[in-house]
Each structure stands twice: as C-alpha cells, then as structure tokens.
PDB file of C-alpha atoms in Angstrom:
ATOM      1  CA  MET A 221       0.134  -0.109  -0.096  1.00  0.00           C
ATOM      2  CA  ILE A 222       1.361   3.504  -0.867  1.00  0.00           C
ATOM      3  CA  ASP A 223       1.180   6.032   1.690  1.00  0.00           C
ATOM      4  CA  LEU A 224      -0.092   9.654  -0.153  1.00  0.00           C
ATOM      5  CA  PRO A 225       1.139  12.879   2.073  1.00  0.00           C
ATOM      6  CA  GLN A 226      -1.866  14.524   3.628  1.00  0.00           C
ATOM      7  CA  LEU A 227      -2.276  17.671   2.139  1.00  0.00           C
ATOM      8  CA  THR A 228      -3.263  20.684   4.802  1.00  0.00           C
ATOM      9  CA  LEU A 229      -4.417  24.272   3.195  1.00  0.00           C
ATOM     10  CA  ASP A 230      -4.559  27.286   5.864  1.00  0.00           C
ATOM     11  CA  PRO A 231      -8.081  28.962   6.227  1.00  0.00           C
ATOM     12  CA  ARG A 232      -6.414  31.919   4.234  1.00  0.00           C
ATOM     13  CA  THR A 233      -5.849  29.688   1.256  1.00  0.00           C
ATOM     14  CA  LEU A 234      -9.051  28.354   1.209  1.00  0.00           C
ATOM     15  CA  ALA A 235     -11.039  31.748   1.948  1.00  0.00           C
ATOM     16  CA  ARG A 236      -8.670  32.941  -1.091  1.00  0.00           C
ATOM     17  CA  ILE A 237      -9.800  29.718  -3.020  1.00  0.00           C
ATOM     18  CA  ALA A 238     -13.587  30.695  -2.402  1.00  0.00           C
ATOM     19  CA  ALA A 239     -13.122  34.001  -3.147  1.00  0.00           C
ATOM     20  CA  GLY A 240     -11.657  33.377  -6.718  1.00  0.00           C
ATOM     21  CA  VAL A 241     -14.398  30.937  -7.429  1.00  0.00           C
ATOM     22  CA  ALA A 242     -17.445  33.418  -6.132  1.00  0.00           C
ATOM     23  CA  ALA A 243     -15.833  35.890  -8.372  1.00  0.00           C
ATOM     24  CA  VAL A 244     -15.893  33.593 -11.714  1.00  0.00           C
ATOM     25  CA  VAL A 245     -19.502  33.020 -10.830  1.00  0.00           C
ATOM     26  CA  LEU A 246     -20.367  36.507 -10.380  1.00  0.00           C
ATOM     27  CA  LEU A 247     -18.694  37.552 -13.247  1.00  0.00           C
ATOM     28  CA  LEU A 248     -20.023  34.729 -15.510  1.00  0.00           C
ATOM     29  CA  LEU A 249     -23.871  35.411 -14.301  1.00  0.00           C
ATOM     30  CA  LEU A 250     -23.230  39.615 -15.232  1.00  0.00           C
ATOM     31  CA  TRP A 251     -22.378  38.184 -18.627  1.00  0.00           C
ATOM     32  CA  ARG A 252     -25.429  36.335 -18.989  1.00  0.00           C
ATOM     33  CA  TRP A 253     -27.453  39.156 -18.118  1.00  0.00           C
ATOM     34  CA  TYR A 254     -25.672  41.565 -19.964  1.00  0.00           C
ATOM     35  CA  ARG A 255     -25.905  39.071 -23.282  1.00  0.00           C
ATOM     36  CA  ARG A 256     -29.481  38.672 -22.499  1.00  0.00           C
ATOM     37  CA  ARG A 257     -29.995  42.644 -21.687  1.00  0.00           C
ATOM     38  CA  ARG A 258     -28.125  43.211 -25.257  1.00  0.00           C
ATOM     39  CA  ALA A 259     -30.425  40.909 -27.126  1.00  0.00           C
ATOM     40  CA  GLN A 260     -33.426  42.336 -25.878  1.00  0.00           C
ATOM     41  CA  SER A 261     -32.412  45.520 -26.623  1.00  0.00           C
ATOM     42  CA  LEU A 262     -31.922  44.906 -30.283  1.00  0.00           C
ATOM     43  CA  LEU A 263     -34.756  42.663 -30.411  1.00  0.00           C
ATOM     44  CA  LEU A 264     -36.809  46.106 -29.413  1.00  0.00           C
ATOM     45  CA  ALA A 265     -34.866  47.992 -31.821  1.00  0.00           C
ATOM     46  CA  THR A 266     -35.200  45.324 -34.744  1.00  0.00           C
ATOM     47  CA  VAL A 267     -39.106  45.550 -34.504  1.00  0.00           C
ATOM     48  CA  THR A 268     -39.914  48.976 -33.734  1.00  0.00           C
ATOM     49  CA  GLY A 269     -37.077  50.123 -36.132  1.00  0.00           C
ATOM     50  CA  GLY A 270     -39.352  51.523 -38.868  1.00  0.00           C
ATOM     51  CA  ALA A 271     -42.247  52.426 -37.135  1.00  0.00           C
ATOM     52  CA  TYR A 272     -43.312  56.124 -35.866  1.00  0.00           C
ATOM     53  CA  GLU A 273     -44.464  55.036 -32.536  1.00  0.00           C
ATOM     54  CA  TYR A 274     -45.206  51.964 -30.916  1.00  0.00           C
ATOM     55  CA  LEU A 275     -46.681  50.286 -27.490  1.00  0.00           C
ATOM     56  CA  ARG A 276     -45.268  47.151 -26.293  1.00  0.00           C
ATOM     57  CA  ASP A 277     -47.601  44.634 -23.985  1.00  0.00           C
ATOM     58  CA  VAL A 278     -51.000  46.660 -24.653  1.00  0.00           C
ATOM     59  CA  LEU A 279     -54.037  45.372 -23.534  1.00  0.00           C
ATOM     60  CA  VAL A 280     -57.120  45.849 -26.251  1.00  0.00           C
ATOM     61  CA  PRO A 281     -60.583  45.827 -25.375  1.00  0.00           C
ATOM     62  CA  ASP A 282     -62.292  43.070 -27.235  1.00  0.00           C
ATOM     63  CA  GLY A 283     -65.671  44.046 -27.573  1.00  0.00           C
ATOM     64  CA  GLN A 284     -67.147  42.056 -25.367  1.00  0.00           C
ATOM     65  CA  GLY A 285     -66.141  43.259 -22.005  1.00  0.00           C
ATOM     66  CA  GLY A 286     -62.384  41.443 -21.902  1.00  0.00           C
ATOM     67  CA  THR A 287     -59.118  42.719 -22.622  1.00  0.00           C
ATOM     68  CA  LEU A 288     -56.736  40.999 -25.808  1.00  0.00           C
ATOM     69  CA  HIS A 289     -53.109  41.151 -24.723  1.00  0.00           C
ATOM     70  CA  ILE A 290     -50.820  42.451 -27.857  1.00  0.00           C
ATOM     71  CA  ASP A 291     -46.985  42.349 -27.662  1.00  0.00           C
ATOM     72  CA  PHE A 292     -46.489  44.973 -30.327  1.00  0.00           C
ATOM     73  CA  LEU A 293     -48.505  47.486 -31.738  1.00  0.00           C
ATOM     74  CA  LEU A 294     -46.855  49.935 -34.039  1.00  0.00           C
ATOM     75  CA  LEU A 295     -48.108  53.132 -36.003  1.00  0.00           C
ATOM     76  CA  THR A 296     -46.377  53.059 -39.519  1.00  0.00           C
ATOM     77  CA  THR A 297     -46.584  54.893 -42.736  1.00  0.00           C
ATOM     78  CA  ARG A 298     -49.062  51.826 -43.821  1.00  0.00           C
ATOM     79  CA  GLY A 299     -51.405  52.085 -40.777  1.00  0.00           C
ATOM     80  CA  CYS A 300     -51.193  50.204 -37.795  1.00  0.00           C
ATOM     81  CA  VAL A 301     -49.265  46.407 -37.363  1.00  0.00           C
ATOM     82  CA  VAL A 302     -49.992  44.325 -34.761  1.00  0.00           C
ATOM     83  CA  LEU A 303     -46.988  41.634 -33.518  1.00  0.00           C
ATOM     84  CA  ASP A 304     -47.193  38.463 -32.168  1.00  0.00           C
ATOM     85  CA  MET A 305     -44.115  37.255 -31.072  1.00  0.00           C
ATOM     86  CA  ARG A 306     -43.570  33.743 -30.482  1.00  0.00           C
ATOM     87  CA  ASN A 307     -40.447  32.099 -28.967  1.00  0.00           C
ATOM     88  CA  ILE A 308     -40.307  29.403 -31.446  1.00  0.00           C
ATOM     89  CA  ALA A 309     -37.156  27.752 -33.048  1.00  0.00           C
ATOM     90  CA  GLY A 310     -37.037  25.054 -36.276  1.00  0.00           C
ATOM     91  CA  ASN A 311     -39.339  24.382 -39.021  1.00  0.00           C
ATOM     92  CA  ILE A 312     -42.758  25.170 -38.867  1.00  0.00           C
ATOM     93  CA  PHE A 313     -45.495  23.494 -41.048  1.00  0.00           C
ATOM     94  CA  GLY A 314     -48.887  24.862 -40.868  1.00  0.00           C
ATOM     95  CA  GLY A 315     -51.233  26.800 -42.876  1.00  0.00           C
ATOM     96  CA  ASP A 316     -54.339  29.070 -42.718  1.00  0.00           C
ATOM     97  CA  GLN A 317     -57.074  26.318 -42.797  1.00  0.00           C
ATOM     98  CA  MET A 318     -55.046  24.332 -39.834  1.00  0.00           C
ATOM     99  CA  THR A 319     -56.324  24.080 -36.698  1.00  0.00           C
ATOM    100  CA  ALA A 320     -52.489  23.091 -35.217  1.00  0.00           C
ATOM    101  CA  TRP A 321     -49.302  23.814 -36.842  1.00  0.00           C
ATOM    102  CA  THR A 322     -46.250  21.448 -35.990  1.00  0.00           C
ATOM    103  CA  VAL A 323     -42.870  22.388 -35.259  1.00  0.00           C
ATOM    104  CA  MET A 324     -39.600  20.027 -36.105  1.00  0.00           C
ATOM    105  CA  HIS A 325     -36.673  21.072 -34.443  1.00  0.00           C
ATOM    106  CA  ARG A 326     -33.475  19.134 -34.048  1.00  0.00           C
ATOM    107  CA  ALA A 327     -35.002  15.883 -32.141  1.00  0.00           C
ATOM    108  CA  LEU A 328     -38.005  17.548 -31.271  1.00  0.00           C
ATOM    109  CA  ARG A 329     -41.383  17.831 -32.901  1.00  0.00           C
ATOM    110  CA  TYR A 330     -44.017  18.988 -31.150  1.00  0.00           C
ATOM    111  CA  THR A 331     -47.948  21.256 -32.229  1.00  0.00           C
ATOM    112  CA  PHE A 332     -49.277  24.389 -31.392  1.00  0.00           C
ATOM    113  CA  ALA A 333     -52.291  26.127 -31.859  1.00  0.00           C
ATOM    114  CA  ASN A 334     -52.608  28.089 -35.437  1.00  0.00           C
ATOM    115  CA  PRO A 335     -51.150  31.726 -34.257  1.00  0.00           C
ATOM    116  CA  GLN A 336     -53.695  33.229 -36.764  1.00  0.00           C
ATOM    117  CA  THR A 337     -56.772  32.850 -35.350  1.00  0.00           C
ATOM    118  CA  GLY A 338     -55.962  34.659 -31.956  1.00  0.00           C
ATOM    119  CA  LEU A 339     -54.474  36.960 -34.631  1.00  0.00           C
ATOM    120  CA  TYR A 340     -57.166  37.759 -36.298  1.00  0.00           C
ATOM    121  CA  ASP A 341     -59.477  38.517 -33.062  1.00  0.00           C
ATOM    122  CA  ARG A 342     -56.390  41.252 -32.254  1.00  0.00           C
ATOM    123  CA  ILE A 343     -57.165  42.885 -35.623  1.00  0.00           C
ATOM    124  CA  ALA A 344     -60.304  43.038 -35.335  1.00  0.00           C
ATOM    125  CA  ALA A 345     -60.078  44.716 -31.842  1.00  0.00           C
ATOM    126  CA  VAL A 346     -57.172  47.208 -32.725  1.00  0.00           C
ATOM    127  CA  ARG A 347     -59.515  48.056 -35.536  1.00  0.00           C
ATOM    128  CA  ALA A 348     -62.367  49.041 -33.365  1.00  0.00           C
ATOM    129  CA  VAL A 349     -60.080  51.405 -31.497  1.00  0.00           C
ATOM    130  CA  VAL A 350     -58.538  52.838 -34.212  1.00  0.00           C
ATOM    131  CA  ASP A 351     -61.300  53.476 -36.482  1.00  0.00           C
ATOM    132  CA  GLU A 352     -60.067  54.386 -40.021  1.00  0.00           C
ATOM    133  CA  LEU A 353     -56.177  53.282 -40.197  1.00  0.00           C
ATOM    134  CA  PRO A 354     -55.648  50.100 -42.323  1.00  0.00           C
ATOM    135  CA  VAL A 355     -54.627  47.428 -39.589  1.00  0.00           C
ATOM    136  CA  GLU A 356     -52.048  44.559 -40.147  1.00  0.00           C
ATOM    137  CA  GLY A 357     -51.037  41.855 -38.483  1.00  0.00           C
ATOM    138  CA  ARG A 358     -47.895  39.809 -38.135  1.00  0.00           C
ATOM    139  CA  VAL A 359     -46.807  36.655 -36.247  1.00  0.00           C
ATOM    140  CA  VAL A 360     -42.892  37.038 -35.681  1.00  0.00           C
ATOM    141  CA  SER A 361     -40.335  34.505 -34.220  1.00  0.00           C
ATOM    142  CA  PRO A 362     -36.992  36.176 -32.939  1.00  0.00           C
ATOM    143  CA  ARG A 363     -35.455  33.134 -33.189  1.00  0.00           C
ATOM    144  CA  GLY A 364     -34.010  31.221 -36.550  1.00  0.00           C
ATOM    145  CA  VAL A 365     -37.753  30.111 -37.733  1.00  0.00           C
ATOM    146  CA  ALA A 366     -37.930  28.660 -41.806  1.00  0.00           C
ATOM    147  CA  SER A 367     -41.756  28.271 -42.688  1.00  0.00           C
ATOM    148  CA  PRO A 368     -43.293  26.944 -46.058  1.00  0.00           C
ATOM    149  CA  ARG A 369     -45.724  30.079 -45.637  1.00  0.00           C
ATOM    150  CA  ASP A 370     -45.641  33.475 -44.709  1.00  0.00           C
ATOM    151  CA  CYS A 371     -47.282  33.960 -41.243  1.00  0.00           C
ATOM    152  CA  ARG A 372     -49.319  37.197 -41.918  1.00  0.00           C
ATOM    153  CA  ALA A 373     -52.866  37.838 -41.291  1.00  0.00           C
ATOM    154  CA  SER A 374     -54.441  41.418 -43.393  1.00  0.00           C
ATOM    155  CA  ARG A 375     -58.218  40.786 -42.741  1.00  0.00           C
TER     156      ARG A 375
END
C-alpha cells in the first residue's frame, strides 16, 4: 500500500480560493445578464425600427367586456401593425386552414394552435379602436424559423 502525504491548507488559502470561485461565478452571471439584456434591446430596436410610434404589451378591449394582449402595436406609414411574438425555433409546418401547426427542431417535434386565429381577433380589436387606419398583423419569431408559408394576416 502506498502512503500519500496529507495536504493541509490554511484557512486564508481556502478563503482566497472560495473568493476566487465566487468572483468567477459572479462574472459569469453578470455576463449572461448583459448578453440577455443586449439581445432584448437589439430585438426591440429591430422590431420598432420602422415605426413612428410603438406600444409594447398593450391590453385592448375585445368588445365583449374582456381584453386582448398585444405584444407590439406599431404605427407605420401604412397604418397599424399588430405583432404577435412567438419564441419558436425550427421548421414550422402549418397553413391558414389548419387548426394545429407542427414545429420540427433538431430531435424535437411538437404542435401548437394556429396563431392566426388569435391574431385575427387582435386585429379586429385594434381596428375597432383606431377607426379609419388600416390594420395588419404578423406572427413573428425572433429565433431562427423556416416556414413554407408566410405567417401573416390582414383581414
């Protein structure tokens, strides 16, 4: 049997090692927070860059005593644009007449309800509020999405 020498560290050295590890963890957390914050500000600048004015996270009356949530409402030269943001990555397979759309991303495959149905309701609610301005709607995903059809509605 081999005897190994025992390693003993004094408390100051242990405290320095712990402080170093804590500093590295803190720097990593700050870096993640900064990257997330920067991505959100870039997304906001990209989404609202072509608009004169915009509203974010708006509640609009639905005409039946309730409200509908709208992610972004943009005022552009062509009228109002209702943006429905979806956090989806992958290939989307869906169409106007389908009740459920399918997403395929790497090894994942899942379905979700057709977002155009809710978008039509949001467009109608905004149209009731803004009167004479043309209102269009878009379903947008800030992540990489490939779709065989353009996800837009302008009833």
